PDB file of C-alpha atoms in Angstrom:
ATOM      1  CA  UNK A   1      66.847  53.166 147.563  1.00  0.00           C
ATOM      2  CA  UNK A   2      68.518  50.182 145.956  1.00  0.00           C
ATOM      3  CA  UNK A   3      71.521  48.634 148.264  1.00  0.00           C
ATOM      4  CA  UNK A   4      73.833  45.387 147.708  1.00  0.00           C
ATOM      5  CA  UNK A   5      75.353  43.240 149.630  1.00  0.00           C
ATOM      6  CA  UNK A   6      78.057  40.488 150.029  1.00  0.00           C
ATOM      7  CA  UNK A   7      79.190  38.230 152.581  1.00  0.00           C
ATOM      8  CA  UNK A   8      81.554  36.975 153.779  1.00  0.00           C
ATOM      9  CA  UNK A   9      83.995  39.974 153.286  1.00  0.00           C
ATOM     10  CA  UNK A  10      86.856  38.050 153.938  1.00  0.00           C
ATOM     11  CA  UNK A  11      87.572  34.002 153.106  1.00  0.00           C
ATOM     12  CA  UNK A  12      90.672  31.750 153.915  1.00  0.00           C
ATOM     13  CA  UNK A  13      90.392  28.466 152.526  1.00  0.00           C
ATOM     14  CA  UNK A  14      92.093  26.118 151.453  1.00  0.00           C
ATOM     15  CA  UNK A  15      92.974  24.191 148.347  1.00  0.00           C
ATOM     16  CA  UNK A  16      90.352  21.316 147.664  1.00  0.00           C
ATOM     17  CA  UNK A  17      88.000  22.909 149.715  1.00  0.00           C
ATOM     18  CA  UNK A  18      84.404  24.293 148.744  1.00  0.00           C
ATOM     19  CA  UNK A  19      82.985  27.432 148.130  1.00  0.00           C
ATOM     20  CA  UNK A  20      80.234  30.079 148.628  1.00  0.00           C
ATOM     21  CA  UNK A  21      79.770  33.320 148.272  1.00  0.00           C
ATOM     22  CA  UNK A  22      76.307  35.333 148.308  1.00  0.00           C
ATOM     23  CA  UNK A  23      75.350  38.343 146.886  1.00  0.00           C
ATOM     24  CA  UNK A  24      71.837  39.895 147.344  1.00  0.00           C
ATOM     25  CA  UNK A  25      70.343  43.085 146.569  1.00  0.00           C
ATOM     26  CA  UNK A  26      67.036  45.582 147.557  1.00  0.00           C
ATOM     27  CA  UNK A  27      65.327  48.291 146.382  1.00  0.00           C
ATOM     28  CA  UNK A  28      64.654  46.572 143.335  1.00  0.00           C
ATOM     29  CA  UNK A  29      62.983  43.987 140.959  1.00  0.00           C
ATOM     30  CA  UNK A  30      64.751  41.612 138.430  1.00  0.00           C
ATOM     31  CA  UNK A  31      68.227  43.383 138.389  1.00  0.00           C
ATOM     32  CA  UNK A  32      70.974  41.975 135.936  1.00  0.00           C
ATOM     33  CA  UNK A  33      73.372  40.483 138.582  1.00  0.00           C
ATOM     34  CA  UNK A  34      77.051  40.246 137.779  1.00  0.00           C
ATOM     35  CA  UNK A  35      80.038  38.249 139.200  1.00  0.00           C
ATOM     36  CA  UNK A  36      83.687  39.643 138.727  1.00  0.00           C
ATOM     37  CA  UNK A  37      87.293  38.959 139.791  1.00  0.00           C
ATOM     38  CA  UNK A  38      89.919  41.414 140.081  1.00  0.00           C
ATOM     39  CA  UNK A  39      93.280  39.947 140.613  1.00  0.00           C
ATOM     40  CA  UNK A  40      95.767  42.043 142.665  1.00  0.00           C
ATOM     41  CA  UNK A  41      96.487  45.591 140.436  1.00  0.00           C
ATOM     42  CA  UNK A  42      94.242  44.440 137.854  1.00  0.00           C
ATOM     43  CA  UNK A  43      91.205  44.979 136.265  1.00  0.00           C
ATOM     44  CA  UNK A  44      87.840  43.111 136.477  1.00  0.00           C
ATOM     45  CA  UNK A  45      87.356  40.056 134.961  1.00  0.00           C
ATOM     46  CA  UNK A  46      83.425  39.000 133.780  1.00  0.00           C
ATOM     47  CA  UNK A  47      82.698  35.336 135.725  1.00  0.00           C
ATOM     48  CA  UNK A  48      79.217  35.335 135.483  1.00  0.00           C
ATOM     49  CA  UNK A  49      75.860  37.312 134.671  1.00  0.00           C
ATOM     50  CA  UNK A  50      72.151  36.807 134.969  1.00  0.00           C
ATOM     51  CA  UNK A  51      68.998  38.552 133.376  1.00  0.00           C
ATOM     52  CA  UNK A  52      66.906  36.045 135.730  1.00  0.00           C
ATOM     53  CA  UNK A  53      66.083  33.334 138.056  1.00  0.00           C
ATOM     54  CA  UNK A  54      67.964  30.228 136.985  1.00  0.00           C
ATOM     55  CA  UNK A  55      69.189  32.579 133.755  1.00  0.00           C
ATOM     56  CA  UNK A  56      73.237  32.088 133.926  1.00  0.00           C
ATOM     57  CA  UNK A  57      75.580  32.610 131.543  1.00  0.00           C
ATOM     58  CA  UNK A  58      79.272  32.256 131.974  1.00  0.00           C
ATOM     59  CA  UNK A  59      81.950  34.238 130.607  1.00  0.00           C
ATOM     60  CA  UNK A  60      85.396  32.139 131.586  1.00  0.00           C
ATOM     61  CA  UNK A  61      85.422  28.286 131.490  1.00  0.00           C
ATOM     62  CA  UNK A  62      86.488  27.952 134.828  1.00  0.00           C
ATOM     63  CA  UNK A  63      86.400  26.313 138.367  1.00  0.00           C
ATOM     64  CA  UNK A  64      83.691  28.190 139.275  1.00  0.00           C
ATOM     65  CA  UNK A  65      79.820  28.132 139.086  1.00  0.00           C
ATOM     66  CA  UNK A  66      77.454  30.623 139.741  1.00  0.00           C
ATOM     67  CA  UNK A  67      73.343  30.504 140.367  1.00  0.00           C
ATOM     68  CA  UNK A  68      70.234  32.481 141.148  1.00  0.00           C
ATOM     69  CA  UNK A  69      67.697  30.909 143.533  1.00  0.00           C
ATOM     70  CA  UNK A  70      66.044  34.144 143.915  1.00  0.00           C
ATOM     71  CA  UNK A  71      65.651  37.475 141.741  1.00  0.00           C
ATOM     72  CA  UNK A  72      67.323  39.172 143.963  1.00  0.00           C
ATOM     73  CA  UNK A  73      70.255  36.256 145.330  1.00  0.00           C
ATOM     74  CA  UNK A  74      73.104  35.569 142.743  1.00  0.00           C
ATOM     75  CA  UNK A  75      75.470  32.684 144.175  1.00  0.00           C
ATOM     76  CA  UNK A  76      79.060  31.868 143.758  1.00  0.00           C
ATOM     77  CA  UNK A  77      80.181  28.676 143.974  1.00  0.00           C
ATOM     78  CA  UNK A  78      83.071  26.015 143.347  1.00  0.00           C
ATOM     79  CA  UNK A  79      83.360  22.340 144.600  1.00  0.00           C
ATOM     80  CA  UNK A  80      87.468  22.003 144.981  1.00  0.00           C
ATOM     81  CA  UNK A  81      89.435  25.517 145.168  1.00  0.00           C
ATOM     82  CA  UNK A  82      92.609  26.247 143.685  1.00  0.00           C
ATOM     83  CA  UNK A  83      95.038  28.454 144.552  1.00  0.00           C
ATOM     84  CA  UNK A  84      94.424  30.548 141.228  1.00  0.00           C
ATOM     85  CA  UNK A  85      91.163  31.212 142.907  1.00  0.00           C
ATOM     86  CA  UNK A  86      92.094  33.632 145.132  1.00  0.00           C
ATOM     87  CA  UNK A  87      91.697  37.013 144.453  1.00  0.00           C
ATOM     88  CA  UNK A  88      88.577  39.783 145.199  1.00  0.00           C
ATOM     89  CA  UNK A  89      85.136  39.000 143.986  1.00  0.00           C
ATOM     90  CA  UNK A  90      82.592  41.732 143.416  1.00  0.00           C
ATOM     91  CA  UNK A  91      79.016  41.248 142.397  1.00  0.00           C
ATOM     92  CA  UNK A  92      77.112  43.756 141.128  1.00  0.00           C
ATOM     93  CA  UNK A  93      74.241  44.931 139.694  1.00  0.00           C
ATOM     94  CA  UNK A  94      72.037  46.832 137.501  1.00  0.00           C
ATOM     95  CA  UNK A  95      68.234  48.198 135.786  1.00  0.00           C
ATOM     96  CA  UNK A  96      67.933  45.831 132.540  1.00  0.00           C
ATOM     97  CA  UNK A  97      68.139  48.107 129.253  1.00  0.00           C
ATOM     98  CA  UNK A  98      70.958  49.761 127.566  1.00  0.00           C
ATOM     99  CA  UNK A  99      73.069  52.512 128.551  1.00  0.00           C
ATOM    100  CA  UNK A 100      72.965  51.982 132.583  1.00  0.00           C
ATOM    101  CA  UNK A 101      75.593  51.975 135.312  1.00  0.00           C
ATOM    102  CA  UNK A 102      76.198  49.198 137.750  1.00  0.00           C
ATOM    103  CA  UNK A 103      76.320  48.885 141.510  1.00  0.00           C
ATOM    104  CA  UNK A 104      79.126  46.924 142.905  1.00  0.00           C
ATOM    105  CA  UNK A 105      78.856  45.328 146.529  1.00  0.00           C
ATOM    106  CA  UNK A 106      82.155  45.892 148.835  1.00  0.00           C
ATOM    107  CA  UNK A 107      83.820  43.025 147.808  1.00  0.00           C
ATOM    108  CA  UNK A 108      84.860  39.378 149.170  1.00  0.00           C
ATOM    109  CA  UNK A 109      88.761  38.673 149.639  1.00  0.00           C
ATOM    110  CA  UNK A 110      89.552  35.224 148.720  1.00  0.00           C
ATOM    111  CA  UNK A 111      92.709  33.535 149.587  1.00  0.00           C
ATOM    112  CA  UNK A 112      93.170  30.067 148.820  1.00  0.00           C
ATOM    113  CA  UNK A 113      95.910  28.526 150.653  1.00  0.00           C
TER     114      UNK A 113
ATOM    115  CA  UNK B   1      90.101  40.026 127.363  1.00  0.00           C
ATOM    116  CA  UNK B   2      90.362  43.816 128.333  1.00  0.00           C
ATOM    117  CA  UNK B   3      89.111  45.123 125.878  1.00  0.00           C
ATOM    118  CA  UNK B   4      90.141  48.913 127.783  1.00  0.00           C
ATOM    119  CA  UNK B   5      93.578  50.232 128.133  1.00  0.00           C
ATOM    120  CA  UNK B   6      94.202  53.080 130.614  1.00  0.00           C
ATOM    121  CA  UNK B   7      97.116  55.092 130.789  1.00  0.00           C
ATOM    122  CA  UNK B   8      99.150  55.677 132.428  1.00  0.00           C
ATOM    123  CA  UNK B   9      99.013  52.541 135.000  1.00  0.00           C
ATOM    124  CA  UNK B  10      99.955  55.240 137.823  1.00  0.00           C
ATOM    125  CA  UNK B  11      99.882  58.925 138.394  1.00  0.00           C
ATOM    126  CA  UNK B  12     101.396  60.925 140.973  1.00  0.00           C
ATOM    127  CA  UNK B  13     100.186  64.508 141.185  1.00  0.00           C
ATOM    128  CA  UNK B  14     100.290  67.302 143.678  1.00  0.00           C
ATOM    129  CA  UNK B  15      96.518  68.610 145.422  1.00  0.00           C
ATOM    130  CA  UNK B  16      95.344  71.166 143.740  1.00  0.00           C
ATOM    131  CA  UNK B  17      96.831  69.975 140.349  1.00  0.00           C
ATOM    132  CA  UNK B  18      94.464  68.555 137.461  1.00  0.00           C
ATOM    133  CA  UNK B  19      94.843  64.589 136.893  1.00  0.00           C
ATOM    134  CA  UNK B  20      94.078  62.831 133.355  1.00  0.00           C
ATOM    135  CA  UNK B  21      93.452  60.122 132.828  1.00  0.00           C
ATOM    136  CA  UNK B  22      93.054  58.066 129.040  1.00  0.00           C
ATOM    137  CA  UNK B  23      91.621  54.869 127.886  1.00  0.00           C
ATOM    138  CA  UNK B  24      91.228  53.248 124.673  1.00  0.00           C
ATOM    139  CA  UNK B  25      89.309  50.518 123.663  1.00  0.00           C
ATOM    140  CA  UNK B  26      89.298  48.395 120.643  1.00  0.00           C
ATOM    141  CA  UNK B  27      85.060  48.102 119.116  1.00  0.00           C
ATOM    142  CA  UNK B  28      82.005  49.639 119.047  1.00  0.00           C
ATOM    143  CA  UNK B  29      80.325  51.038 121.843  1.00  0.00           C
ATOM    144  CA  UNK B  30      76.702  52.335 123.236  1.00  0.00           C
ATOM    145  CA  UNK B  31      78.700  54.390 125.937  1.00  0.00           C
ATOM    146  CA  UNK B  32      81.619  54.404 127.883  1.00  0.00           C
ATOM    147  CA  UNK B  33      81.538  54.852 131.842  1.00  0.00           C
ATOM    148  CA  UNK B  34      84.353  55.852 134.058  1.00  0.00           C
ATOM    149  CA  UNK B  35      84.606  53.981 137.905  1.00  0.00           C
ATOM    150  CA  UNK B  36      86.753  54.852 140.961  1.00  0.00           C
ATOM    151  CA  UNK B  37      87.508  52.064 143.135  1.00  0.00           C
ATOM    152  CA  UNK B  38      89.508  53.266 146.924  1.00  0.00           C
ATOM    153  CA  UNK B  39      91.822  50.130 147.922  1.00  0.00           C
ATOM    154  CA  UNK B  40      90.135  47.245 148.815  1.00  0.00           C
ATOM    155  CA  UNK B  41      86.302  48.564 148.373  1.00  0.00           C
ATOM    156  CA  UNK B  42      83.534  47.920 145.530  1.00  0.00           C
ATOM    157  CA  UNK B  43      83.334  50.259 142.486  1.00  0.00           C
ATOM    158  CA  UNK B  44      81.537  53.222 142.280  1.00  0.00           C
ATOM    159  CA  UNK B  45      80.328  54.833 139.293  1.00  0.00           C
ATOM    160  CA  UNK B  46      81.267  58.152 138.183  1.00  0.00           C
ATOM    161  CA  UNK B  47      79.899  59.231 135.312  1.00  0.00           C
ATOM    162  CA  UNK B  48      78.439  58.066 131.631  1.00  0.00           C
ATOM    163  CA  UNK B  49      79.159  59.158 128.345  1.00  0.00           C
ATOM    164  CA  UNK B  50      76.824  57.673 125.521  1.00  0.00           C
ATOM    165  CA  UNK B  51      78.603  57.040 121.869  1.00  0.00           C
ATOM    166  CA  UNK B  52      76.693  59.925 120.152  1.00  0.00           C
ATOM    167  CA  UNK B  53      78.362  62.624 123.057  1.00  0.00           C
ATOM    168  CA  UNK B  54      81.499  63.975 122.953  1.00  0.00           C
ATOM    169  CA  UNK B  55      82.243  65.936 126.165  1.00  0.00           C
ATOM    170  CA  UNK B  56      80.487  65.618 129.312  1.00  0.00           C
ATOM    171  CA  UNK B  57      80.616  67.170 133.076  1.00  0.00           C
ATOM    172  CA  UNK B  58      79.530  66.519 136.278  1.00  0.00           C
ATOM    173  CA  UNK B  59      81.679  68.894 139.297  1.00  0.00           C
ATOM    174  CA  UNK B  60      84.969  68.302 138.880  1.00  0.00           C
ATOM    175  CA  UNK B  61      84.998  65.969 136.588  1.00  0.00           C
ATOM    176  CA  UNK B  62      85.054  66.391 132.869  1.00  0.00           C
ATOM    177  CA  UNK B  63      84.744  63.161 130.283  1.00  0.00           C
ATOM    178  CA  UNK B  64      85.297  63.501 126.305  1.00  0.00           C
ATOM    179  CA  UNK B  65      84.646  60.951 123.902  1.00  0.00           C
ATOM    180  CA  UNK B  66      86.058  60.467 120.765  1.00  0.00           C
ATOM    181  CA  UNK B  67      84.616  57.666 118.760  1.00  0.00           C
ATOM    182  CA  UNK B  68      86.742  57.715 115.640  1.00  0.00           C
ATOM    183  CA  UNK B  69      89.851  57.306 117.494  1.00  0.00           C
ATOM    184  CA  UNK B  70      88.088  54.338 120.279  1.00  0.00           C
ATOM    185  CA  UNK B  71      89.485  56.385 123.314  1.00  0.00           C
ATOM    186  CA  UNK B  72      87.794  58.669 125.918  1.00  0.00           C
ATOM    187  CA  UNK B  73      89.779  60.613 128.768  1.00  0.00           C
ATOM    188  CA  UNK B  74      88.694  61.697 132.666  1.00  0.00           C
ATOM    189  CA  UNK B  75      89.675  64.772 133.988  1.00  0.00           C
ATOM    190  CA  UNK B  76      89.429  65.425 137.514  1.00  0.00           C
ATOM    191  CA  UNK B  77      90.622  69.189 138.051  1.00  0.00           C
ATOM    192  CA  UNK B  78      91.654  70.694 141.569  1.00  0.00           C
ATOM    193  CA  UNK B  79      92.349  67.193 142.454  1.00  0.00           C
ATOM    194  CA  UNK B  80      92.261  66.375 146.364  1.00  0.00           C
ATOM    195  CA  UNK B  81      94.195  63.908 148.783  1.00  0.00           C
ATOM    196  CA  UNK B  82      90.623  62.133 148.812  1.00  0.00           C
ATOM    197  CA  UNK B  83      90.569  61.274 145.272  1.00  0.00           C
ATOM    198  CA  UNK B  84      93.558  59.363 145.800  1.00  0.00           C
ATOM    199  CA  UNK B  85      92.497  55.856 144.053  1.00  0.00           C
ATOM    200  CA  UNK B  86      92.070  53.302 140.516  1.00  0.00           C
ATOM    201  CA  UNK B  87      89.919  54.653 138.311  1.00  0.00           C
ATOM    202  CA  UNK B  88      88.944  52.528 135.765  1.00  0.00           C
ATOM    203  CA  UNK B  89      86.933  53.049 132.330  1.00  0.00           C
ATOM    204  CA  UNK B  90      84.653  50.730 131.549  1.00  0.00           C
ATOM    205  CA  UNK B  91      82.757  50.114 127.835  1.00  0.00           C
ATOM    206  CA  UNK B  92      79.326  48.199 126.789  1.00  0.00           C
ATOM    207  CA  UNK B  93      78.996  47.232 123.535  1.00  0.00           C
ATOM    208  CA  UNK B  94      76.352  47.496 120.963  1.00  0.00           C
ATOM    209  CA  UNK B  95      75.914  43.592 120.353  1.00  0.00           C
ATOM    210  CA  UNK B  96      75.715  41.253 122.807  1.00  0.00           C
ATOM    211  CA  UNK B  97      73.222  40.397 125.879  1.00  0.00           C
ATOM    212  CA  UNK B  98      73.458  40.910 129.413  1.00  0.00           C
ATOM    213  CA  UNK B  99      74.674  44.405 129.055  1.00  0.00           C
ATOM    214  CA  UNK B 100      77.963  43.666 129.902  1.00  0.00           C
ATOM    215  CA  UNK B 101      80.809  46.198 130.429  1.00  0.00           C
ATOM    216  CA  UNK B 102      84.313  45.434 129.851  1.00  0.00           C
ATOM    217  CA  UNK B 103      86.550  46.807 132.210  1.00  0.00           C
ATOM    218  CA  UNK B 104      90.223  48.426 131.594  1.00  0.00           C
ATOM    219  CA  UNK B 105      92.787  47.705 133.544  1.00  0.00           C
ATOM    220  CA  UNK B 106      92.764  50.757 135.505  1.00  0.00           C
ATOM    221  CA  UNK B 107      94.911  53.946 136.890  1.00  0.00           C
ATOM    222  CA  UNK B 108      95.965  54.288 140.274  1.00  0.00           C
ATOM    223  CA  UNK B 109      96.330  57.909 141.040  1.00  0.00           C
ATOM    224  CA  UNK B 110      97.852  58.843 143.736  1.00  0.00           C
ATOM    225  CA  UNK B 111      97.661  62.934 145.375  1.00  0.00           C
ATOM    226  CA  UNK B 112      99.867  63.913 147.436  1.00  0.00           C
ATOM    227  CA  UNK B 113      99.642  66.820 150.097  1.00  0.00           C
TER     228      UNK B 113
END
């Protein structure tokens, strides 16, 4: 069976300060991997997707970057936080094709102080 | 943007009551898929309803679809104290690659004892 996972669950950092957050997943073979936001009582907002290795495209001009080393790693990254950063980042995935659910990891909480 | 609308934003309902739930969105879809995220976890999915379906099932759940009017609704009947949570409908569209969804902005429900 196909798992996720992300790490760190929580993050404190703050403002000016780098950023990672790593997302992998098993069970399966060249997954579309997604990156979302979900501010507090809000929906999720698309950051990022990938239909492959070093295959990125970006839905928000933003602060932050995303990559895929690996078919099954999808990265989150920004150089200098702000504090509109914070908020909870889920990454998820799914089988390539139409009319297929996706699997979310459990989340990272960001706050950018 | 959301391109889903949910309503209401919050429901309060008593166990054993039935909770509904609507959502509209605004273009053309493949399908439309409904999530349930607890507080401060991943989402999971629920259930898929493709664009040439109209009503769907699966246990207590019950999902219609009504393309002419861009809105579906979710159902949960009996409802329990564990269903307490956002649900959140979610559509992909026919153009466009990645197979992206586009997320509403969710309804907390909340059942009560």
């Amino acid at each position: 069976s196909q798992t996720i996972h992300q790490w760190p669950a929580t993050l404190v950092q703050p403002v000016g300060s780098p950023l990672s957050l790593e997302c992998t997943v098993e069970g399966t073979s060249n997954p579309n991997l997604y990156w979302y936001r979900q501010a507090a009582g809000r929906g999720l907002q698309l950051l990022f997707y990938s239909v492959g290795i070093g295959q990125i495209s970006s839905e928000v001009p933003q602060n932050l970057s995303a990559s895929r080393p690996q078919d099954r790693q999808f990265i989150l990254s920004s150089k200098k936080l702000l504090l509109s950063d914070s908020g909870f980042y889920l990454c998820a995935w799914r089988f390539k094709g139409g009319g297929y659910e996706q699997y979310f990891g459990p989340g990272t909480r960001l706050t950018v102080t | 943007s959301q391109q889903g609308e949910e309503d209401p934003q919050a429901l309060s309902i008593q166990e054993g009551e039935n909770a509904t739930m609507n959502c509209s969105y605004k273009t053309s879809i493949n399908n439309l898929q409904w999530y349930r995220q607890n507080s401060g976890r991943g989402l999971v999915h629920l259930i898929l309803i493709r664009s040439n379906e109209r009503e769907k099932h699966s246990g207590r759940l019950r999902v219609t679809l009504d393309t002419s009017k861009k809105s579906s609704s979710l159902l949960i009947t009996a409802s329990r104290a564990a269903d307490t949570a956002s649900y959140f409908c979610a559509t992909e569209r026919i153009t466009g690659g990645g197979n992206k969804l586009t997320f509403g902005t969710g309804t907390q429900l909340k059942v009560e004892l």
